[in-house]
CSV table of C-alpha atoms in Angstrom, one decimal:
chain,number,residue,atom,x,y,z
K,19,MET,CA,28.2,-63.9,-6.6
K,20,GLU,CA,31.5,-63.3,-7.4
K,21,ASN,CA,30.7,-62.9,-10.8
K,22,ASN,CA,28.3,-60.1,-10.0
K,23,THR,CA,30.9,-58.3,-7.6
K,24,ASP,CA,33.4,-58.3,-10.2
K,25,ALA,CA,31.2,-56.8,-12.5
K,26,LYS,CA,30.4,-54.0,-10.3
K,27,LYS,CA,34.1,-53.2,-9.8
K,28,ILE,CA,34.5,-53.1,-13.2
K,29,HIS,CA,31.9,-50.5,-13.9
K,30,LEU,CA,32.8,-48.4,-10.8
K,31,ALA,CA,36.3,-48.0,-11.6
K,32,PRO,CA,35.8,-46.1,-14.8
K,33,ALA,CA,33.2,-43.8,-13.2
K,34,SER,CA,35.6,-43.4,-10.1
K,35,ALA,CA,38.3,-42.4,-12.6
K,36,GLY,CA,36.1,-40.0,-14.6
K,37,TYR,CA,35.0,-38.0,-11.5
K,38,ALA,CA,38.9,-37.8,-10.4
K,39,VAL,CA,39.7,-36.2,-13.9
K,40,ILE,CA,36.7,-33.5,-13.4
K,41,MET,CA,38.1,-32.7,-10.1
K,42,ILE,CA,41.8,-32.2,-11.4
K,43,ILE,CA,40.5,-30.2,-14.1
K,44,ALA,CA,38.5,-28.0,-11.6
K,45,PHE,CA,41.8,-27.8,-9.6
K,46,LEU,CA,43.8,-26.7,-12.5
K,47,ALA,CA,41.2,-24.2,-13.3
K,48,GLU,CA,41.4,-22.6,-9.9
K,49,ALA,CA,45.0,-22.7,-10.0
K,50,ALA,CA,45.1,-20.6,-13.5
K,51,PHE,CA,42.4,-18.2,-11.9
K,52,ILE,CA,44.6,-17.9,-8.6
K,53,LEU,CA,48.0,-17.1,-10.9
K,54,MET,CA,46.1,-14.5,-12.8
K,55,MET,CA,44.4,-12.9,-9.9
K,56,MET,CA,48.0,-12.6,-8.0
K,57,THR,CA,49.6,-11.3,-11.5
K,58,LEU,CA,47.3,-8.8,-11.8
K,59,ASP,CA,47.0,-7.7,-8.2
K,60,VAL,CA,44.5,-5.1,-8.2
K,61,LEU,CA,42.2,-6.7,-5.6
K,62,PRO,CA,42.4,-5.9,-2.1
K,63,ALA,CA,43.5,-8.5,0.5
K,64,LYS,CA,40.0,-8.6,2.0
K,65,TYR,CA,38.6,-9.4,-1.4
K,66,THR,CA,41.3,-11.9,-2.3
K,67,VAL,CA,40.9,-13.8,1.3
K,68,CYS,CA,37.1,-14.2,0.5
K,69,ILE,CA,37.8,-15.5,-3.2
K,70,LEU,CA,40.3,-17.9,-1.7
K,71,LEU,CA,37.8,-19.1,1.4
K,72,GLY,CA,34.9,-19.3,-0.9
K,73,MET,CA,36.8,-21.4,-3.4
K,74,ALA,CA,37.8,-23.8,-0.5
K,75,VAL,CA,34.5,-23.9,0.6
K,76,LEU,CA,33.2,-25.2,-2.7
K,77,ASP,CA,36.1,-27.5,-3.2
K,78,PHE,CA,35.1,-29.1,0.1
K,79,VAL,CA,31.3,-29.3,-1.0
K,80,MET,CA,32.4,-30.5,-4.3
K,81,LEU,CA,34.7,-33.2,-3.0
K,82,ILE,CA,31.9,-34.6,-0.5
K,83,LEU,CA,29.4,-34.8,-3.3
K,84,MET,CA,31.2,-36.3,-5.7
K,85,GLY,CA,32.7,-38.8,-3.1
K,86,ASN,CA,29.4,-40.2,-1.9
K,87,ARG,CA,29.3,-43.8,-3.4
K,88,ASN,CA,25.9,-44.3,-2.1
K,89,LYS,CA,23.6,-42.0,-4.1
K,90,LEU,CA,24.4,-41.2,-7.8
K,91,ALA,CA,22.3,-38.1,-8.0
K,92,VAL,CA,24.5,-36.5,-5.2
K,93,ARG,CA,27.5,-37.3,-7.4
K,94,ILE,CA,26.0,-35.8,-10.4
K,95,ALA,CA,25.4,-32.7,-8.2
K,96,GLY,CA,29.0,-32.6,-7.4
K,97,VAL,CA,29.9,-32.9,-11.2
K,98,ALA,CA,27.4,-30.1,-11.6
K,99,LEU,CA,29.2,-28.2,-9.1
K,100,ALA,CA,32.6,-28.9,-10.4
K,101,ALA,CA,31.2,-27.9,-13.7
K,102,VAL,CA,29.9,-24.5,-12.8
K,103,LEU,CA,33.4,-23.8,-10.9
K,104,ILE,CA,35.6,-24.8,-13.9
K,105,ALA,CA,33.5,-22.2,-16.2
K,106,VAL,CA,33.6,-19.6,-13.6
K,107,MET,CA,37.3,-20.3,-13.0
K,108,CYS,CA,38.2,-20.2,-16.7
K,109,MET,CA,36.4,-17.2,-17.5
K,110,GLY,CA,37.5,-15.1,-14.6
K,111,ALA,CA,41.3,-16.0,-15.7
K,112,TYR,CA,40.6,-15.2,-19.0
K,113,TYR,CA,39.1,-11.8,-18.5
K,114,MET,CA,42.1,-11.0,-15.9
K,115,TYR,CA,44.5,-12.4,-18.6
K,116,ASN,CA,43.1,-9.8,-20.9
K,117,THR,CA,42.9,-7.1,-18.1
K,118,TYR,CA,46.6,-7.4,-17.7
K,119,LYS,CA,47.5,-7.5,-21.3
K,120,THR,CA,45.6,-4.1,-21.7
K,121,LEU,CA,47.4,-2.6,-18.9
K,122,GLN,CA,50.5,-3.6,-20.5
K,123,LYS,CA,49.8,-2.5,-23.7
K,124,ILE,CA,48.7,1.1,-22.6
K,125,ALA,CA,51.6,1.3,-20.5
K,126,GLU,CA,54.0,0.3,-23.4
K,127,TYR,CA,56.6,3.2,-24.2
K,128,ASN,CA,54.9,3.5,-27.6
K,129,SER,CA,56.4,4.4,-30.8
K,130,HIS,CA,54.6,7.2,-32.7
K,131,PHE,CA,54.6,7.8,-36.2
K,132,GLU,CA,54.4,11.1,-38.3
K,133,GLN,CA,53.7,11.3,-42.3
K,134,TYR,CA,55.5,13.8,-44.2
K,135,ASP,CA,53.7,15.0,-47.4
K,136,VAL,CA,54.9,15.7,-50.9
K,137,LEU,CA,52.6,18.0,-52.3
K,138,VAL,CA,51.6,19.2,-55.8
K,139,LEU,CA,48.9,21.1,-57.6
K,140,LYS,CA,45.8,18.9,-58.5
K,141,ASP,CA,46.1,20.5,-62.0
K,142,GLY,CA,49.8,20.3,-62.3
K,143,SER,CA,52.1,18.1,-64.4
K,144,TYR,CA,53.0,15.8,-61.7
K,145,ASP,CA,50.6,12.9,-61.5
K,146,LYS,CA,52.3,10.0,-59.7
K,147,ALA,CA,55.2,9.7,-57.3
K,148,SER,CA,57.6,8.7,-60.0
K,149,SER,CA,57.1,11.8,-61.9
K,150,ILE,CA,59.2,14.2,-59.2
K,151,LYS,CA,62.4,11.9,-59.6
K,152,GLY,CA,65.6,14.0,-59.7
K,153,GLN,CA,63.3,17.1,-59.4
K,154,GLN,CA,63.7,20.5,-57.0
K,155,VAL,CA,61.6,20.3,-53.9
K,156,TYR,CA,60.8,23.1,-51.7
K,157,ALA,CA,61.0,22.3,-47.9
K,158,PHE,CA,61.9,24.8,-45.0
K,159,GLU,CA,64.5,24.7,-42.3
K,160,ASN,CA,63.4,22.5,-39.4
K,161,ASP,CA,65.3,21.4,-36.2
K,162,SER,CA,63.1,17.9,-36.1
K,163,LYS,CA,65.1,14.8,-36.5
K,164,MET,CA,61.9,13.2,-37.6
K,165,TYR,CA,61.6,15.8,-40.2
K,166,HIS,CA,65.1,15.2,-41.7
K,167,GLU,CA,64.7,11.5,-41.6
K,168,ALA,CA,62.0,11.9,-43.9
K,169,GLN,CA,63.8,13.8,-45.8
K,170,GLU,CA,67.1,11.4,-46.4
K,171,LYS,CA,64.1,8.7,-47.3
K,172,LEU,CA,62.9,10.8,-50.0
K,173,ILE,CA,66.0,11.6,-51.4
K,174,THR,CA,67.1,8.0,-51.4
K,175,LYS,CA,63.6,6.8,-53.0
K,176,SER,CA,63.4,9.7,-55.6
K,177,ALA,CA,66.7,11.3,-56.1
K,178,VAL,CA,65.1,15.1,-55.5
K,179,GLU,CA,67.1,17.9,-54.5
K,180,PHE,CA,65.9,20.6,-51.9
K,181,GLU,CA,65.7,24.0,-51.9
K,182,MET,CA,65.1,25.5,-48.4
K,183,VAL,CA,63.0,28.2,-47.6
K,184,GLU,CA,62.5,30.2,-44.4
K,185,ASP,CA,59.0,28.3,-43.1
K,186,SER,CA,56.2,26.3,-43.9
K,187,ASN,CA,54.4,29.6,-44.7
K,188,ALA,CA,57.2,30.1,-47.5
K,189,ALA,CA,57.0,26.7,-48.6
K,190,ILE,CA,53.4,26.3,-49.1
K,191,SER,CA,53.6,29.8,-51.0
K,192,LYS,CA,55.3,28.0,-53.8
K,193,LEU,CA,52.3,26.3,-54.7
K,194,ILE,CA,49.9,29.1,-53.7
K,195,ASP,CA,51.0,32.4,-52.8
K,196,ALA,CA,48.9,35.2,-50.6
K,197,SER,CA,47.1,36.3,-53.7
K,198,GLY,CA,46.0,33.0,-54.8
K,199,LYS,CA,48.4,32.6,-57.8
K,200,THR,CA,49.6,29.2,-58.2
K,201,GLY,CA,53.0,27.6,-59.2
K,202,ASP,CA,53.8,24.2,-60.7
K,203,ASN,CA,56.3,23.4,-57.9
K,204,ILE,CA,56.8,20.6,-55.5
K,205,VAL,CA,56.7,21.0,-51.9
K,206,TYR,CA,57.6,18.9,-48.6
K,207,ILE,CA,55.8,19.4,-45.6
K,208,SER,CA,54.5,17.3,-42.6
K,209,ASP,CA,51.0,15.9,-43.0
K,210,ASN,CA,50.1,17.7,-39.6
K,211,ASN,CA,51.0,21.1,-41.3
K,212,TYR,CA,49.4,20.6,-44.4
K,213,GLN,CA,46.0,19.5,-42.3
K,214,MET,CA,46.2,22.8,-40.3
K,215,LEU,CA,46.6,24.6,-43.6
K,216,CYS,CA,43.5,23.1,-45.0
K,217,ASP,CA,41.6,23.8,-41.7
K,218,GLU,CA,42.6,27.1,-41.9
K,219,ASP,CA,41.7,27.9,-45.5
K,220,GLU,CA,39.8,25.2,-48.0
K,221,LYS,CA,41.7,26.3,-50.9
K,222,TYR,CA,44.7,24.2,-49.9
K,223,ALA,CA,42.5,21.1,-49.9
K,224,ASP,CA,40.8,22.3,-53.2
K,225,GLU,CA,43.7,23.0,-55.4
K,226,ILE,CA,46.7,20.9,-53.9
K,227,LYS,CA,46.9,17.0,-53.6
K,228,VAL,CA,49.3,14.6,-51.8
K,229,LEU,CA,51.3,12.8,-54.2
K,230,THR,CA,53.2,10.6,-51.7
K,231,GLN,CA,54.0,10.2,-48.0
K,232,ILE,CA,57.0,9.4,-46.1
K,233,LYS,CA,56.4,7.5,-43.1
K,234,VAL,CA,58.9,8.0,-39.8
K,235,ILE,CA,58.7,6.2,-36.5
K,236,LYS,CA,59.7,8.3,-33.5
K,237,ARG,CA,60.8,6.0,-30.4
K,238,ASP,CA,59.7,7.3,-27.3
K,239,LYS,CA,61.7,7.3,-23.9
K,240,ASP,CA,60.5,6.7,-20.6
K,241,ASN,CA,60.7,9.9,-19.0
K,242,ALA,CA,58.2,9.5,-16.2
K,243,ALA,CA,59.3,10.6,-12.5
K,244,ARG,CA,57.7,7.6,-10.6
K,245,VAL,CA,56.4,7.7,-7.2
K,246,ASP,CA,54.4,5.8,-5.0
K,247,VAL,CA,51.0,6.5,-6.6
K,248,THR,CA,49.0,5.4,-3.4
K,249,GLN,CA,50.7,7.4,-1.0
K,250,ASP,CA,53.0,10.2,-2.4
K,251,PRO,CA,51.0,13.1,-4.8
K,252,PHE,CA,51.8,13.2,-8.2
K,253,ASN,CA,50.8,15.3,-11.7
K,254,ILE,CA,49.7,13.9,-14.7
K,255,CYS,CA,49.5,15.7,-18.2
K,256,VAL,CA,46.6,14.6,-20.0
K,257,THR,CA,46.6,15.5,-23.7
K,258,GLY,CA,43.9,14.9,-25.9
K,259,ILE,CA,45.1,14.5,-29.8
K,260,ASP,CA,42.2,15.8,-32.4
K,261,MET,CA,41.9,12.2,-34.2
K,262,TRP,CA,39.8,9.2,-33.9
K,263,GLY,CA,41.1,5.4,-33.8
K,264,SER,CA,44.5,4.6,-33.2
K,265,ILE,CA,46.8,6.5,-30.8
K,266,ASP,CA,50.1,5.7,-32.6
K,267,GLN,CA,50.2,9.0,-34.8
K,268,VAL,CA,51.4,12.4,-33.6
K,269,SER,CA,48.9,15.0,-33.9
K,270,ARG,CA,47.8,18.3,-32.5
K,271,SER,CA,47.0,18.3,-28.6
K,272,ASP,CA,43.4,19.7,-28.9
K,273,VAL,CA,43.0,19.4,-25.0
K,274,ASN,CA,45.6,19.9,-22.5
K,275,MET,CA,44.9,19.3,-18.6
K,276,ILE,CA,47.0,18.9,-15.7
K,277,VAL,CA,45.7,16.5,-13.4
K,278,THR,CA,46.8,16.8,-9.8
K,279,VAL,CA,46.4,13.9,-7.5
K,280,ASN,CA,47.0,13.5,-3.7
K,281,PRO,CA,46.1,9.9,-2.4
K,282,GLN,CA,46.8,11.1,1.2
K,283,THR,CA,44.0,13.8,1.1
K,284,ARG,CA,42.0,11.8,-1.6
K,285,THR,CA,41.9,15.6,-3.6
K,286,ILE,CA,42.2,15.7,-7.3
K,287,LEU,CA,42.6,19.2,-9.0
K,288,LEU,CA,42.0,19.5,-12.8
K,289,SER,CA,44.0,22.3,-14.2
K,290,SER,CA,43.1,23.3,-17.9
K,291,VAL,CA,44.9,25.3,-20.3
K,292,PRO,CA,43.6,26.8,-23.4
K,293,ARG,CA,44.6,25.1,-26.4
K,294,ASP,CA,45.9,28.2,-28.1
K,295,SER,CA,47.9,29.4,-25.2
K,296,TYR,CA,51.0,31.4,-26.9
K,297,VAL,CA,54.1,29.7,-25.0
K,298,VAL,CA,57.7,29.3,-25.5
K,299,LEU,CA,58.5,25.6,-26.9
K,300,HIS,CA,60.9,23.4,-24.8
K,301,SER,CA,62.8,22.3,-27.7
K,302,PHE,CA,63.1,25.1,-29.8
K,303,GLY,CA,62.9,28.2,-27.9
K,304,GLU,CA,60.2,29.8,-29.8
K,305,TYR,CA,56.8,30.9,-29.4
K,306,ASP,CA,54.1,28.8,-30.8
K,307,LYS,CA,50.4,27.6,-29.8
K,308,LEU,CA,50.0,24.8,-27.0
K,309,THR,CA,48.3,22.7,-29.2
K,310,HIS,CA,51.0,22.5,-31.8
K,311,THR,CA,53.4,20.8,-29.2
K,312,GLY,CA,51.8,17.7,-29.8
K,313,VAL,CA,52.8,17.4,-33.4
K,314,TRP,CA,56.3,17.4,-32.1
K,315,GLY,CA,55.5,14.6,-29.7
K,316,VAL,CA,54.1,13.9,-26.5
K,317,ASP,CA,57.5,14.7,-24.6
K,318,GLU,CA,57.4,18.2,-26.1
K,319,THR,CA,53.8,19.0,-24.6
K,320,THR,CA,54.9,17.8,-21.2
K,321,SER,CA,58.3,19.5,-21.1
K,322,THR,CA,57.0,22.7,-22.6
K,323,ILE,CA,54.1,22.9,-19.7
K,324,GLU,CA,56.7,22.3,-17.3
K,325,ASP,CA,58.8,25.1,-18.2
K,326,TRP,CA,55.7,27.4,-18.5
K,327,LEU,CA,53.7,26.5,-15.3
K,328,ASP,CA,57.2,25.8,-13.5
K,329,ILE,CA,56.1,22.6,-12.2
K,330,ASP,CA,57.1,18.8,-12.5
K,331,ILE,CA,55.0,16.4,-14.4
K,332,ASN,CA,55.3,12.5,-13.5
K,333,TYR,CA,53.4,10.9,-15.8
K,334,TYR,CA,51.3,11.5,-19.0
K,335,VAL,CA,48.2,10.1,-20.4
K,336,ARG,CA,47.6,10.6,-24.3
K,337,VAL,CA,44.1,10.0,-25.4
K,338,ASN,CA,41.9,10.7,-28.7
K,339,PHE,CA,38.5,11.4,-29.4
K,340,SER,CA,37.3,7.8,-29.6
K,341,MET,CA,38.5,7.1,-26.2
K,342,LEU,CA,36.0,9.6,-24.6
K,343,VAL,CA,33.1,7.9,-26.5
K,344,ASP,CA,33.8,4.4,-25.5
K,345,ILE,CA,34.7,5.7,-21.7
K,346,VAL,CA,31.2,7.3,-21.3
K,347,ASN,CA,29.5,4.3,-23.0
K,348,ALA,CA,31.2,1.8,-21.0
K,349,ILE,CA,29.8,3.3,-17.7
K,350,ASP,CA,26.4,4.1,-19.1
K,351,GLY,CA,26.5,7.5,-19.7
K,352,ILE,CA,27.1,10.7,-17.6
K,353,ASP,CA,25.4,13.5,-16.2
K,354,VAL,CA,26.8,16.9,-16.9
K,355,TYR,CA,25.3,20.3,-16.1
K,356,SER,CA,25.2,22.9,-19.2
K,357,ASP,CA,25.2,26.7,-18.1
K,358,TYR,CA,23.5,27.5,-21.3
K,359,GLU,CA,21.3,26.0,-24.2
K,360,PHE,CA,23.1,25.5,-27.2
K,361,LYS,CA,23.5,23.5,-30.6
K,362,SER,CA,26.8,21.6,-31.6
K,363,ALA,CA,28.4,23.6,-34.4
K,364,ILE,CA,29.9,20.5,-35.6
K,365,ALA,CA,27.4,17.7,-35.0
K,366,ASP,CA,23.7,17.2,-34.8
K,367,TYR,CA,23.4,17.5,-31.1
K,368,GLU,CA,21.3,19.8,-28.7
K,369,TYR,CA,21.9,20.5,-25.1
K,370,LYS,CA,19.6,22.1,-22.7
K,371,LYS,CA,20.5,24.5,-20.1
K,372,GLY,CA,20.6,22.4,-16.7
K,373,TRP,CA,21.4,18.5,-16.4
K,374,ASN,CA,21.8,16.4,-19.5
K,375,HIS,CA,22.3,12.6,-19.4
K,376,LEU,CA,25.0,12.3,-22.2
K,377,ASN,CA,26.1,9.2,-23.9
K,378,GLY,CA,29.7,9.0,-25.5
K,379,ARG,CA,29.0,11.0,-28.6
K,380,GLU,CA,26.7,13.3,-26.9
K,381,ALA,CA,29.7,14.1,-24.1
K,382,LEU,CA,32.4,14.5,-26.9
K,383,TYR,CA,30.6,17.3,-28.7
K,384,PHE,CA,29.3,18.9,-25.4
K,385,ALA,CA,33.2,19.1,-24.4
K,386,ARG,CA,34.3,20.3,-28.1
K,387,GLU,CA,31.9,23.0,-28.6
K,388,ARG,CA,33.3,26.9,-28.6
K,389,HIS,CA,31.3,28.7,-31.3
K,390,ALA,CA,28.0,28.7,-29.4
K,391,PHE,CA,29.7,30.9,-26.7
K,392,GLU,CA,30.8,34.5,-26.4
K,393,ASP,CA,33.9,33.6,-24.3
K,394,GLU,CA,34.6,30.3,-26.9
K,395,ASP,CA,37.9,28.6,-25.5
K,396,GLN,CA,37.1,29.6,-21.7
K,397,GLN,CA,33.9,27.9,-21.9
K,398,ARG,CA,34.9,25.1,-23.7
K,399,ILE,CA,37.6,24.5,-20.6
K,400,ILE,CA,34.9,24.5,-18.5
K,401,ASP,CA,32.7,22.1,-20.2
K,402,GLN,CA,35.8,19.8,-20.8
K,403,GLN,CA,36.3,19.9,-16.9
K,404,LYS,CA,32.7,19.3,-16.2
K,405,VAL,CA,32.8,16.0,-18.6
K,406,MET,CA,36.3,14.9,-16.7
K,407,LYS,CA,34.8,15.4,-13.3
K,408,ALA,CA,31.2,13.6,-14.1
K,409,CYS,CA,33.7,10.6,-15.3
K,410,LEU,CA,36.1,10.5,-12.3
K,411,LYS,CA,33.0,11.0,-10.1
K,412,LYS,CA,31.1,8.1,-11.6
K,413,VAL,CA,34.1,5.6,-11.7
K,414,MET,CA,35.6,6.5,-8.6
K,415,GLY,CA,32.8,7.3,-6.1
K,416,SER,CA,30.5,4.1,-6.7
K,417,LYS,CA,30.5,0.4,-7.7
K,418,THR,CA,30.9,1.3,-11.4
K,419,LEU,CA,34.7,0.9,-11.1
K,420,LEU,CA,34.2,-2.9,-9.9
K,421,THR,CA,31.3,-3.6,-12.4
K,422,SER,CA,32.5,-2.0,-15.3
K,423,TYR,CA,36.2,-2.8,-15.2
K,424,THR,CA,36.3,-4.9,-18.0
K,425,ASP,CA,34.6,-2.8,-20.0
K,426,LEU,CA,36.5,0.3,-19.3
K,427,LEU,CA,39.9,-1.6,-20.3
K,428,LYS,CA,38.2,-2.7,-23.4
K,429,ALA,CA,37.2,0.8,-24.2
K,430,VAL,CA,40.8,2.3,-23.8
K,431,ASP,CA,42.8,-0.8,-25.7
K,432,ASP,CA,44.1,1.1,-28.7
K,433,GLU,CA,42.8,4.5,-27.9
K,434,MET,CA,44.9,5.5,-24.9
K,435,GLU,CA,48.8,5.5,-23.9
K,436,THR,CA,50.6,6.0,-20.6
K,437,ASN,CA,54.0,6.0,-19.3
K,438,MET,CA,52.6,4.8,-15.9
K,439,SER,CA,53.5,1.1,-15.5
K,440,GLU,CA,50.7,-1.6,-15.4
K,441,LYS,CA,51.7,-2.0,-11.5
K,442,GLU,CA,51.2,1.6,-10.7
K,443,MET,CA,48.0,1.9,-12.8
K,444,ALA,CA,46.9,-1.3,-10.7
K,445,SER,CA,48.0,0.1,-7.5
K,446,ILE,CA,45.6,2.9,-8.0
K,447,VAL,CA,42.5,0.4,-8.8
K,448,LYS,CA,43.7,-1.5,-5.8
K,449,MET,CA,43.7,1.4,-3.4
K,450,GLN,CA,40.2,2.8,-4.6
K,451,LEU,CA,38.3,-0.7,-4.6
K,452,ASN,CA,39.8,-0.9,-1.0
K,453,ASP,CA,37.6,1.4,0.5
K,454,MET,CA,35.9,3.3,-2.5
K,455,SER,CA,36.6,6.5,-0.8
K,456,LYS,CA,34.8,9.5,-2.4
K,457,TRP,CA,37.3,11.9,-3.6
K,458,LYS,CA,37.2,15.9,-3.7
K,459,ILE,CA,37.5,17.1,-7.2
K,460,LYS,CA,38.4,20.7,-8.1
K,461,MET,CA,38.6,22.8,-11.1
K,462,GLN,CA,40.8,25.7,-12.3
K,463,SER,CA,42.1,27.3,-15.6
K,464,VAL,CA,44.7,29.2,-17.1
K,465,LYS,CA,42.9,32.5,-18.4
K,466,GLY,CA,44.3,34.6,-21.6
K,467,ASP,CA,43.7,37.3,-23.8
K,468,LEU,CA,43.1,36.6,-27.8
K,469,THR,CA,45.2,38.3,-30.3
K,470,MET,CA,46.8,37.5,-33.7
K,471,LYS,CA,50.4,36.1,-33.6
K,472,GLY,CA,52.7,34.0,-35.9
K,473,THR,CA,53.9,30.5,-34.7
K,474,TYR,CA,57.0,28.2,-34.9
K,475,THR,CA,55.1,25.2,-36.4
K,476,MET,CA,53.2,27.4,-39.1
K,477,GLY,CA,55.7,30.0,-39.8
K,478,MET,CA,56.0,33.1,-38.0
K,479,GLY,CA,54.9,35.3,-41.1
K,480,ARG,CA,51.4,33.6,-41.1
K,481,ASP,CA,49.4,35.2,-38.0
K,482,LEU,CA,47.3,32.9,-36.1
K,483,LEU,CA,44.4,33.3,-33.2
K,484,VAL,CA,46.5,32.8,-29.9
K,485,SER,CA,45.9,33.1,-26.4
K,486,ILE,CA,48.3,35.4,-24.4
K,487,PRO,CA,48.2,33.7,-20.9
K,488,ARG,CA,47.8,36.4,-18.3
K,489,GLN,CA,50.8,36.0,-15.7
K,490,ASP,CA,48.7,36.5,-12.7
K,491,SER,CA,46.5,33.5,-13.7
K,492,VAL,CA,49.5,31.3,-14.5
K,493,ASP,CA,50.6,31.9,-11.0
K,494,LYS,CA,47.7,31.1,-9.5
K,495,VAL,CA,47.6,27.9,-11.0
K,496,SER,CA,50.8,27.1,-10.6
K,497,LYS,CA,50.5,27.7,-6.7
K,498,ASN,CA,47.2,26.0,-6.4
K,499,ILE,CA,48.8,22.6,-8.1
K,500,HIS,CA,52.0,23.2,-5.5
K,501,ASP,CA,49.2,23.6,-2.4
K,502,THR,CA,47.4,20.6,-3.5
K,503,LEU,CA,50.4,18.4,-3.8
K,504,TYR,CA,52.0,19.6,-0.5
K,505,PRO,CA,49.2,20.9,1.8
K,506,GLU,CA,51.6,21.0,4.6
K,507,ASP,CA,53.3,23.9,3.0
K,508,ILE,CA,50.2,26.4,2.9
K,509,ASP,CA,50.6,29.2,5.5
């Protein structure tokens, strides 16, 4: 009998030790989950309490089941429960960690880069970068620090000598003048300037080539005017650049919208301004199209809008084409009402008059279209606001934020940046999850009149299509923003 009892003890010890290890792993997984949940801090207290109570109940049941020494099946059930608990906790901690890292990434005060081109004729005598060493290069007077830094890099690299001309128009004329006559010269110009020239006239892409490029990094400053985003009203400048993929290159601000948020009244006002609005640049004091502010950096865009509309901008959000596509797809599409039946001029998409259910790319080209409409940019602004409103309503007015939260964060990982902190973004999510309140979303836009004018970025001697803002419209938009921020000031 003694030998049998000893044998049982010998077999039971390893089994009991194994159960103890499983429970320790489960508790460690729970600890990791709780740590990430507290670090991320997006769940309201009511959800946090429910999760902690649920975990406590499951822990109690697991201990009871695994502590049963009489029935092996019961202990196996306890092991199965522990395995499920470990898997859920590890997966939850993993997703929350990724969420936290994503918020940190898009909230970093990112640096941007600009590329500067050395341009020559395709059929000219310069065939490689080394062939311009010691040569004369035409450039134009420019107050940009990045522009001059790239100049210095080119001098160091190729020992070139610069001949300064009045503006980018005068510089590019050294290769192709107004009459179409070409010259076997070398021109230094920003890549954004060159791409805008190519958009304006195909001859520049057909007859000119980029011989080499100089890349310059611009370090951004934190200019956010921070507030308690769950209590205080604030303005966000949303600027959409006309690029796909990575967000870290400066480019034209193709979409410009002021999002005024009042968390007390649960009101959002979307104020759009035409991309071609003719405004005074904050840093240079010269007239230019608003879209061109993007090539000088997001700070130039926000500061110019502040000066123009006489408002304070607390934060900016910078996005690109890819982000809109991915956001709309992450929330399984949006429903948008079209005022007209039309076909996209730049993609193979058609839209009917009335309601349209749009996927990501359909939404993008719906928002980009202007050539199909008589009033062009004004209708495009209306459609951009409709897309923005549809996204906001679906995300903030339903359970979509909760069910698609991780997918939404994945969608903006490399395609969005902001000077809001990760804690401020998490606070907004937490506020919305707390009561899932519906928001009142209003829309307005600045009206303008089209004409031809010179611009600082492209040269005052080259007339481009611009929109001269109507002062009464500017005053109305500015007042409505103020009234949304401070409704108590309304007479």
